[in-house]
Amino acid sequence: GTSTFISGGNITFNNSISKDGANTEFILMRADYNGTGTGTVIFNAGNINGAGANVQIIYNPTTFGTPDTFYAGGIAGINYMLIQSLGAATDTTTRSLASLSNNAAGLLGAGKNYALAKDIDATPTSGWNSGSGFIPINANNNNLFNGLNFAITNLFINRPATTGVGLFAGGSLAITNINLITPNITGGQNTGGIVGFTNSGNTVTDIGVYGGTITGTTNVGGIIGSSGAAQPLVRAFNSATVTGSGNNVGGIAGITTIGLTDSVNYGNVSGASNVGGIVGSNTGALLQNVSNVGTINGSGSNVGGIIGLHTSTGSLSLALNTGVVTGGSVVGSLVGSQTTSATTVNSFWDT
C-alpha cells in the first residue's frame, strides 16, 4: 500500500511510524507542496520502522546540498532536496539549477538527491556564459533526480564543441518525471534533450521533451544521445526537432545498447547515416511498444522509421511508424538495416 503525507509547510511527527505486515509499504512525505521555499520534515521523537517500508522524503534542507538527518535508527529513506528556482548564471549555493550546474563537486556528492519544487522558466539562460548558455549538470555519484512532473521551459545550451550535452551531461545518475518545454540545445557528440549519455549506473523513466530543437554531431537523441544504462529507458516522449551532422541520430536516443520501451517520437529527425524515428543505432537492445510520427531523413545509409541500424541480438516488437522516411540508401519504413542476428516482430507501418 501507500501512505502519503503532504503539507504546504512542515510535516511534524511526535512518535514513530510503524509499518505492519510483510507486504511492501510506500511511505511518501512531501513538505513544501506549494513550492514556497519553506517546509521540511521534523521527527520530534521516534523514527520509521518495519520491514518492507519504502520511504521517500521530499523537503527543503537546512543547508542546500547537505542532506538533513531526520531520525536515528529505523528504515533509511531516499531523501530529495528541493530545487526552488533557476538561479543566476554564477550561483553556487542557492537552491537552484544553476548551483547544481556550477558547483557539481560541492552539491553532487554521494547520497545527494534532488527534486523540482515547481515549474522553472529557464529563458534567462540564453544570455548566460557569453552566449554558451546553461552548463550541463555533471552528476557522477549515483545521484537521483525527480522532476515531480514539473517542467523546465526554454532551456538554452549552445556548446557545439562539447561532448555530453543536455540538461544533464551524463555520468552515474537516475532521472525521472522531468519535462523540458521548447528547449534550444546544441552540443557535439552525445547530445540529448535530457541527458547527453548514460552508463551502467543509470535509469531514465517518465521523461518528456516538448517542442524546441536538439542539435549535435554524432550520437544525438531527443531524450538521450548515447544510452548504455543498466535499465531500459521507459516511457519517453519527444516532439523536439532532432538534428545531427553525423551518424547515430534518433528521435528518442541516438545510440542504445540496453533497451527502450513504451516511448513515442513526434519530432522530425535528420542526420547522416544510422538515423531512426526512435533510435539511430541499436546494438543488442530490446525496443518494445514504441511508435514514430515524425518525418525521418538521412543523407547517408541505414535510415528507418523506428531504427536506422539494428544489429547484434537487438529485438524490435510492437512498433508502429506513420512518419515519412527518406534517405540516401538502405531505407526502411521500420528498420533501415538489420543484421541476421537481430529480430523484428509484430511491428507495422503506415506511411
Short mmCIF file of C-alpha atoms in Angstrom, two decimals:
data_model
loop_
_atom_site.label_atom_id
_atom_site.label_comp_id
_atom_site.label_asym_id
_atom_site.label_seq_id
_atom_site.Cartn_x
_atom_site.Cartn_y
_atom_site.Cartn_z
CA GLY A 1 0.00 0.00 0.00
CA THR A 2 0.88 3.67 0.07
CA SER A 3 0.88 6.20 2.88
CA THR A 4 1.24 9.82 1.77
CA PHE A 5 1.90 12.84 3.96
CA ILE A 6 1.70 16.21 2.18
CA SER A 7 1.98 19.72 3.59
CA GLY A 8 2.43 23.22 2.23
CA GLY A 9 4.90 23.77 5.08
CA ASN A 10 6.41 21.38 7.63
CA ILE A 11 5.42 17.80 8.33
CA THR A 12 5.94 17.05 12.03
CA PHE A 13 5.87 13.69 13.84
CA ASN A 14 5.91 13.24 17.59
CA ASN A 15 6.03 9.44 17.52
CA SER A 16 7.37 6.64 15.33
CA ILE A 17 5.67 5.41 12.17
CA SER A 18 5.44 1.62 12.27
CA LYS A 19 4.77 -0.47 9.22
CA ASP A 20 2.98 -3.75 9.94
CA GLY A 21 2.83 -6.92 7.84
CA ALA A 22 5.08 -8.47 5.24
CA ASN A 23 3.93 -6.52 2.18
CA THR A 24 5.88 -3.56 0.85
CA GLU A 25 4.60 -0.19 2.01
CA PHE A 26 5.47 3.01 0.15
CA ILE A 27 5.69 5.97 2.52
CA LEU A 28 5.93 9.40 0.87
CA MET A 29 6.46 12.64 2.77
CA ARG A 30 6.27 15.81 0.70
CA ALA A 31 6.89 19.07 2.52
CA ASP A 32 6.55 22.50 0.84
CA TYR A 33 3.91 21.21 -1.57
CA ASN A 34 3.23 24.77 -2.76
CA GLY A 35 6.88 25.43 -3.63
CA THR A 36 7.28 28.43 -1.34
CA GLY A 37 10.83 27.53 -0.35
CA THR A 38 9.97 26.71 3.26
CA GLY A 39 8.93 23.41 4.75
CA THR A 40 10.71 20.28 5.90
CA VAL A 41 10.06 17.02 7.77
CA ILE A 42 10.56 17.00 11.54
CA PHE A 43 10.67 14.00 13.88
CA ASN A 44 10.44 15.26 17.44
CA ALA A 45 10.61 11.63 18.55
CA GLY A 46 10.76 8.18 17.03
CA ASN A 47 11.54 7.03 13.50
CA ILE A 48 10.11 4.89 10.70
CA ASN A 49 10.34 1.17 11.28
CA GLY A 50 9.10 -2.10 9.86
CA ALA A 51 10.48 -4.45 7.21
CA GLY A 52 9.41 -3.66 3.66
CA ALA A 53 8.92 0.07 4.15
CA ASN A 54 9.97 2.15 1.12
CA VAL A 55 10.43 5.70 2.38
CA GLN A 56 10.84 8.90 0.37
CA ILE A 57 11.18 12.34 1.97
CA ILE A 58 10.99 15.50 -0.18
CA TYR A 59 11.97 18.63 1.70
CA ASN A 60 13.94 21.88 1.97
CA PRO A 61 17.25 21.14 3.71
CA THR A 62 18.74 23.40 6.35
CA THR A 63 21.69 23.96 4.00
CA PHE A 64 21.22 23.29 0.29
CA GLY A 65 23.42 20.40 -0.75
CA THR A 66 23.75 18.96 2.77
CA PRO A 67 21.15 16.26 3.50
CA ASP A 68 19.39 16.58 6.85
CA THR A 69 19.20 13.68 9.31
CA PHE A 70 15.55 13.17 10.31
CA TYR A 71 15.78 10.36 12.85
CA ALA A 72 18.12 7.78 14.35
CA GLY A 73 17.76 4.10 13.53
CA GLY A 74 14.72 2.79 11.68
CA ILE A 75 14.35 2.48 7.93
CA ALA A 76 16.66 4.67 5.88
CA GLY A 77 14.71 6.58 3.27
CA ILE A 78 15.56 8.12 -0.08
CA ASN A 79 15.57 11.84 0.55
CA TYR A 80 15.25 14.56 -2.08
CA MET A 81 16.30 18.18 -1.53
CA LEU A 82 14.04 20.66 -3.32
CA ILE A 83 15.26 22.88 -6.16
CA GLN A 84 13.33 26.14 -5.91
CA SER A 85 14.46 28.21 -8.89
CA LEU A 86 16.62 28.62 -11.97
CA GLY A 87 19.02 30.88 -10.07
CA ALA A 88 21.54 33.29 -11.57
CA ALA A 89 24.28 32.38 -14.04
CA THR A 90 27.04 32.24 -11.42
CA ASP A 91 25.14 30.81 -8.43
CA THR A 92 26.84 28.03 -6.47
CA THR A 93 24.92 27.77 -3.18
CA THR A 94 21.32 28.88 -3.83
CA ARG A 95 18.54 26.30 -4.07
CA SER A 96 18.72 26.38 -7.84
CA LEU A 97 19.50 24.54 -11.06
CA ALA A 98 22.34 26.99 -11.62
CA SER A 99 24.02 25.94 -8.37
CA LEU A 100 23.92 22.27 -9.39
CA SER A 101 25.36 23.25 -12.76
CA ASN A 102 28.16 25.41 -11.39
CA ASN A 103 29.01 23.51 -8.22
CA ALA A 104 28.73 19.80 -9.02
CA ALA A 105 31.73 18.98 -6.84
CA GLY A 106 30.12 20.54 -3.80
CA LEU A 107 26.45 19.64 -4.32
CA LEU A 108 26.50 16.30 -6.12
CA GLY A 109 28.39 14.02 -3.79
CA ALA A 110 27.19 10.53 -2.89
CA GLY A 111 23.76 10.43 -1.27
CA LYS A 112 22.74 13.87 -2.52
CA ASN A 113 19.45 13.66 -4.39
CA TYR A 114 17.20 16.44 -5.73
CA ALA A 115 13.65 17.18 -6.86
CA LEU A 116 11.99 20.15 -8.57
CA ALA A 117 9.70 22.14 -6.28
CA LYS A 118 7.86 23.84 -9.14
CA ASP A 119 7.96 24.68 -12.85
CA ILE A 120 11.08 26.64 -13.80
CA ASP A 121 11.36 29.26 -16.55
CA ALA A 122 14.89 28.97 -17.97
CA THR A 123 14.52 31.74 -20.57
CA PRO A 124 17.36 33.80 -19.00
CA THR A 125 19.87 31.02 -19.86
CA SER A 126 20.02 32.37 -23.44
CA GLY A 127 22.14 35.22 -22.08
CA TRP A 128 24.38 33.19 -19.79
CA ASN A 129 28.10 32.49 -20.17
CA SER A 130 28.75 34.75 -23.16
CA GLY A 131 26.11 33.04 -25.27
CA SER A 132 27.03 29.45 -24.35
CA GLY A 133 24.01 29.22 -22.05
CA PHE A 134 23.43 26.72 -19.28
CA ILE A 135 26.27 24.40 -18.24
CA PRO A 136 25.01 20.77 -18.34
CA ILE A 137 24.77 19.25 -14.87
CA ASN A 138 27.54 16.70 -14.34
CA ALA A 139 26.45 14.04 -11.82
CA ASN A 140 28.71 11.06 -11.15
CA ASN A 141 27.75 9.67 -7.75
CA ASN A 142 24.56 7.71 -8.44
CA ASN A 143 22.53 10.81 -7.67
CA LEU A 144 18.75 10.69 -8.05
CA PHE A 145 16.74 13.46 -9.75
CA ASN A 146 12.94 13.58 -9.60
CA GLY A 147 11.17 16.32 -11.53
CA LEU A 148 7.86 15.51 -9.78
CA ASN A 149 6.27 16.06 -13.22
CA PHE A 150 7.22 19.74 -13.27
CA ALA A 151 8.66 21.34 -16.40
CA ILE A 152 11.70 23.43 -17.32
CA THR A 153 10.85 25.88 -20.10
CA ASN A 154 13.14 27.47 -22.72
CA LEU A 155 16.42 25.94 -21.56
CA PHE A 156 19.24 27.26 -23.77
CA ILE A 157 22.57 25.50 -24.32
CA ASN A 158 25.00 26.39 -27.12
CA ARG A 159 28.12 24.24 -26.76
CA PRO A 160 28.80 22.69 -30.19
CA ALA A 161 32.34 21.58 -29.28
CA THR A 162 31.35 19.85 -26.01
CA THR A 163 30.85 16.09 -25.61
CA GLY A 164 27.97 15.16 -23.33
CA VAL A 165 25.34 17.89 -23.61
CA GLY A 166 21.78 18.12 -22.28
CA LEU A 167 20.10 19.27 -19.09
CA PHE A 168 22.46 16.66 -17.64
CA ALA A 169 25.83 15.96 -19.22
CA GLY A 170 25.77 12.32 -18.11
CA GLY A 171 27.55 10.14 -15.60
CA SER A 172 26.07 7.94 -12.88
CA LEU A 173 22.57 9.16 -12.06
CA ALA A 174 18.89 8.27 -12.23
CA ILE A 175 16.36 10.67 -13.75
CA THR A 176 12.57 10.51 -13.54
CA ASN A 177 9.47 12.66 -14.08
CA ILE A 178 11.24 15.60 -15.75
CA ASN A 179 9.85 17.56 -18.70
CA LEU A 180 11.52 20.10 -20.98
CA ILE A 181 9.36 22.54 -22.94
CA THR A 182 10.77 24.21 -26.08
CA PRO A 183 14.47 23.76 -25.26
CA ASN A 184 17.16 25.05 -27.62
CA ILE A 185 20.10 22.70 -27.08
CA THR A 186 23.25 22.46 -29.23
CA GLY A 187 26.18 20.19 -28.43
CA GLY A 188 28.79 17.97 -30.02
CA GLN A 189 28.99 14.20 -29.66
CA ASN A 190 26.50 12.59 -27.22
CA THR A 191 23.82 15.27 -27.17
CA GLY A 192 20.29 14.75 -25.85
CA GLY A 193 17.49 16.90 -24.52
CA ILE A 194 17.54 15.37 -21.05
CA VAL A 195 20.98 13.77 -20.85
CA GLY A 196 23.99 13.50 -23.15
CA PHE A 197 24.99 9.96 -22.20
CA THR A 198 24.07 7.29 -19.69
CA ASN A 199 26.16 4.42 -18.35
CA SER A 200 25.68 1.26 -16.30
CA GLY A 201 24.55 3.21 -13.25
CA ASN A 202 21.64 4.96 -14.91
CA THR A 203 17.87 4.65 -15.02
CA VAL A 204 15.76 7.11 -17.02
CA THR A 205 11.96 6.93 -16.78
CA ASP A 206 8.87 9.07 -17.42
CA ILE A 207 10.58 11.81 -19.43
CA GLY A 208 9.23 14.33 -21.92
CA VAL A 209 10.70 16.89 -24.32
CA TYR A 210 8.01 19.04 -25.93
CA GLY A 211 8.94 21.14 -28.95
CA GLY A 212 12.19 23.02 -29.43
CA THR A 213 15.40 21.79 -31.06
CA ILE A 214 18.14 19.31 -30.16
CA THR A 215 21.25 19.61 -32.35
CA GLY A 216 24.59 17.79 -32.24
CA THR A 217 27.14 15.86 -34.26
CA THR A 218 27.14 12.08 -33.63
CA ASN A 219 25.00 10.17 -31.11
CA VAL A 220 22.16 12.68 -30.92
CA GLY A 221 18.69 11.99 -29.49
CA GLY A 222 15.63 13.89 -28.38
CA ILE A 223 15.97 12.40 -24.89
CA ILE A 224 19.42 10.72 -24.72
CA GLY A 225 22.43 11.00 -27.01
CA SER A 226 24.10 7.69 -26.09
CA SER A 227 22.31 5.19 -23.84
CA GLY A 228 24.26 2.45 -22.08
CA ALA A 229 22.20 2.34 -18.88
CA ALA A 230 21.71 -0.83 -16.87
CA GLN A 231 17.93 -0.43 -17.15
CA PRO A 232 15.91 0.46 -20.26
CA LEU A 233 14.65 3.94 -20.97
CA VAL A 234 10.94 3.70 -20.14
CA ARG A 235 8.04 5.99 -21.04
CA ALA A 236 9.75 8.74 -23.00
CA PHE A 237 8.10 11.31 -25.28
CA ASN A 238 9.77 13.68 -27.71
CA SER A 239 8.39 16.28 -30.10
CA ALA A 240 11.56 18.38 -30.49
CA THR A 241 13.28 18.56 -33.87
CA VAL A 242 16.43 16.43 -33.65
CA THR A 243 19.37 17.13 -35.97
CA GLY A 244 22.79 15.51 -36.17
CA SER A 245 25.54 16.41 -38.61
CA GLY A 246 26.97 12.89 -38.24
CA ASN A 247 25.77 9.34 -37.58
CA ASN A 248 23.52 7.73 -34.95
CA VAL A 249 20.62 10.15 -34.67
CA GLY A 250 17.22 9.21 -33.21
CA GLY A 251 14.01 10.80 -32.02
CA ILE A 252 14.45 9.27 -28.56
CA ALA A 253 18.08 8.04 -28.45
CA GLY A 254 20.98 8.39 -30.86
CA ILE A 255 22.51 5.02 -29.96
CA THR A 256 21.46 2.41 -27.40
CA THR A 257 22.87 -0.89 -26.17
CA ILE A 258 20.40 -1.75 -23.41
CA GLY A 259 16.73 -1.11 -24.11
CA LEU A 260 13.85 1.30 -24.70
CA THR A 261 10.15 0.70 -24.10
CA ASP A 262 6.78 2.48 -24.11
CA SER A 263 8.05 5.57 -25.94
CA VAL A 264 6.83 7.88 -28.70
CA ASN A 265 8.50 10.35 -31.05
CA TYR A 266 6.65 13.14 -32.86
CA GLY A 267 9.72 15.22 -33.74
CA ASN A 268 11.34 15.39 -37.16
CA VAL A 269 14.74 13.69 -37.21
CA SER A 270 17.65 14.23 -39.62
CA GLY A 271 21.26 13.09 -39.77
CA ALA A 272 23.83 11.34 -41.96
CA SER A 273 23.80 7.53 -41.51
CA ASN A 274 22.06 5.36 -38.89
CA VAL A 275 19.03 7.60 -38.47
CA GLY A 276 15.75 6.42 -36.90
CA GLY A 277 12.48 7.73 -35.56
CA ILE A 278 13.14 6.12 -32.17
CA VAL A 279 16.80 5.05 -32.21
CA GLY A 280 19.55 5.77 -34.72
CA SER A 281 21.67 2.71 -33.91
CA ASN A 282 20.54 -0.24 -31.78
CA THR A 283 23.17 -2.76 -30.68
CA GLY A 284 21.66 -5.70 -28.85
CA ALA A 285 18.86 -3.83 -27.09
CA LEU A 286 15.16 -4.64 -26.72
CA LEU A 287 12.84 -2.00 -28.19
CA GLN A 288 9.19 -2.66 -27.41
CA ASN A 289 5.92 -0.76 -27.68
CA VAL A 290 7.36 2.24 -29.49
CA SER A 291 5.98 4.48 -32.21
CA ASN A 292 7.11 7.27 -34.50
CA VAL A 293 5.07 10.00 -36.19
CA GLY A 294 7.88 12.40 -37.18
CA THR A 295 9.50 12.75 -40.60
CA ILE A 296 12.84 10.92 -40.78
CA ASN A 297 15.62 11.85 -43.19
CA GLY A 298 19.19 10.60 -43.54
CA SER A 299 21.62 11.86 -46.14
CA GLY A 300 23.61 8.61 -45.94
CA SER A 301 22.65 4.96 -45.37
CA ASN A 302 20.65 2.95 -42.81
CA VAL A 303 17.58 5.12 -42.32
CA GLY A 304 14.42 3.73 -40.69
CA GLY A 305 11.09 4.85 -39.33
CA ILE A 306 11.90 3.21 -35.98
CA ILE A 307 15.57 2.12 -36.10
CA GLY A 308 18.29 3.13 -38.53
CA LEU A 309 20.83 0.35 -37.85
CA HIS A 310 19.56 -2.76 -36.00
CA THR A 311 22.43 -5.11 -35.06
CA SER A 312 23.78 -7.80 -32.73
CA THR A 313 20.97 -9.50 -30.80
CA GLY A 314 18.70 -6.46 -30.90
CA SER A 315 14.97 -7.10 -30.75
CA LEU A 316 12.14 -4.87 -32.00
CA SER A 317 8.50 -5.69 -31.25
CA LEU A 318 5.16 -3.90 -31.07
CA ALA A 319 6.37 -0.92 -33.09
CA LEU A 320 4.43 1.43 -35.37
CA ASN A 321 5.72 4.05 -37.78
CA THR A 322 3.44 6.54 -39.56
CA GLY A 323 6.15 9.06 -40.44
CA VAL A 324 7.65 9.60 -43.89
CA VAL A 325 11.16 8.14 -44.25
CA THR A 326 13.74 9.25 -46.82
CA GLY A 327 17.46 8.55 -47.14
CA GLY A 328 20.45 8.16 -49.40
CA SER A 329 20.46 4.33 -49.36
CA VAL A 330 19.27 1.34 -47.32
CA VAL A 331 15.98 2.88 -46.24
CA GLY A 332 13.10 1.11 -44.47
CA SER A 333 9.70 2.11 -43.16
CA LEU A 334 10.53 0.35 -39.88
CA VAL A 335 14.25 -0.53 -39.97
CA GLY A 336 16.92 0.75 -42.32
CA SER A 337 19.44 -2.08 -42.00
CA GLN A 338 19.12 -5.23 -39.89
CA THR A 339 21.72 -7.94 -39.34
CA THR A 340 20.72 -11.62 -39.28
CA SER A 341 21.10 -11.88 -35.51
CA ALA A 342 18.63 -9.01 -34.85
CA THR A 343 14.86 -9.54 -34.93
CA THR A 344 11.73 -7.53 -35.75
CA VAL A 345 8.27 -8.93 -34.93
CA ASN A 346 4.69 -7.69 -34.59
CA SER A 347 5.60 -4.28 -35.97
CA PHE A 348 3.82 -2.20 -38.59
CA TRP A 349 3.99 0.92 -40.71
CA ASP A 350 1.50 3.20 -42.46
CA THR A 351 3.30 5.91 -44.41
#
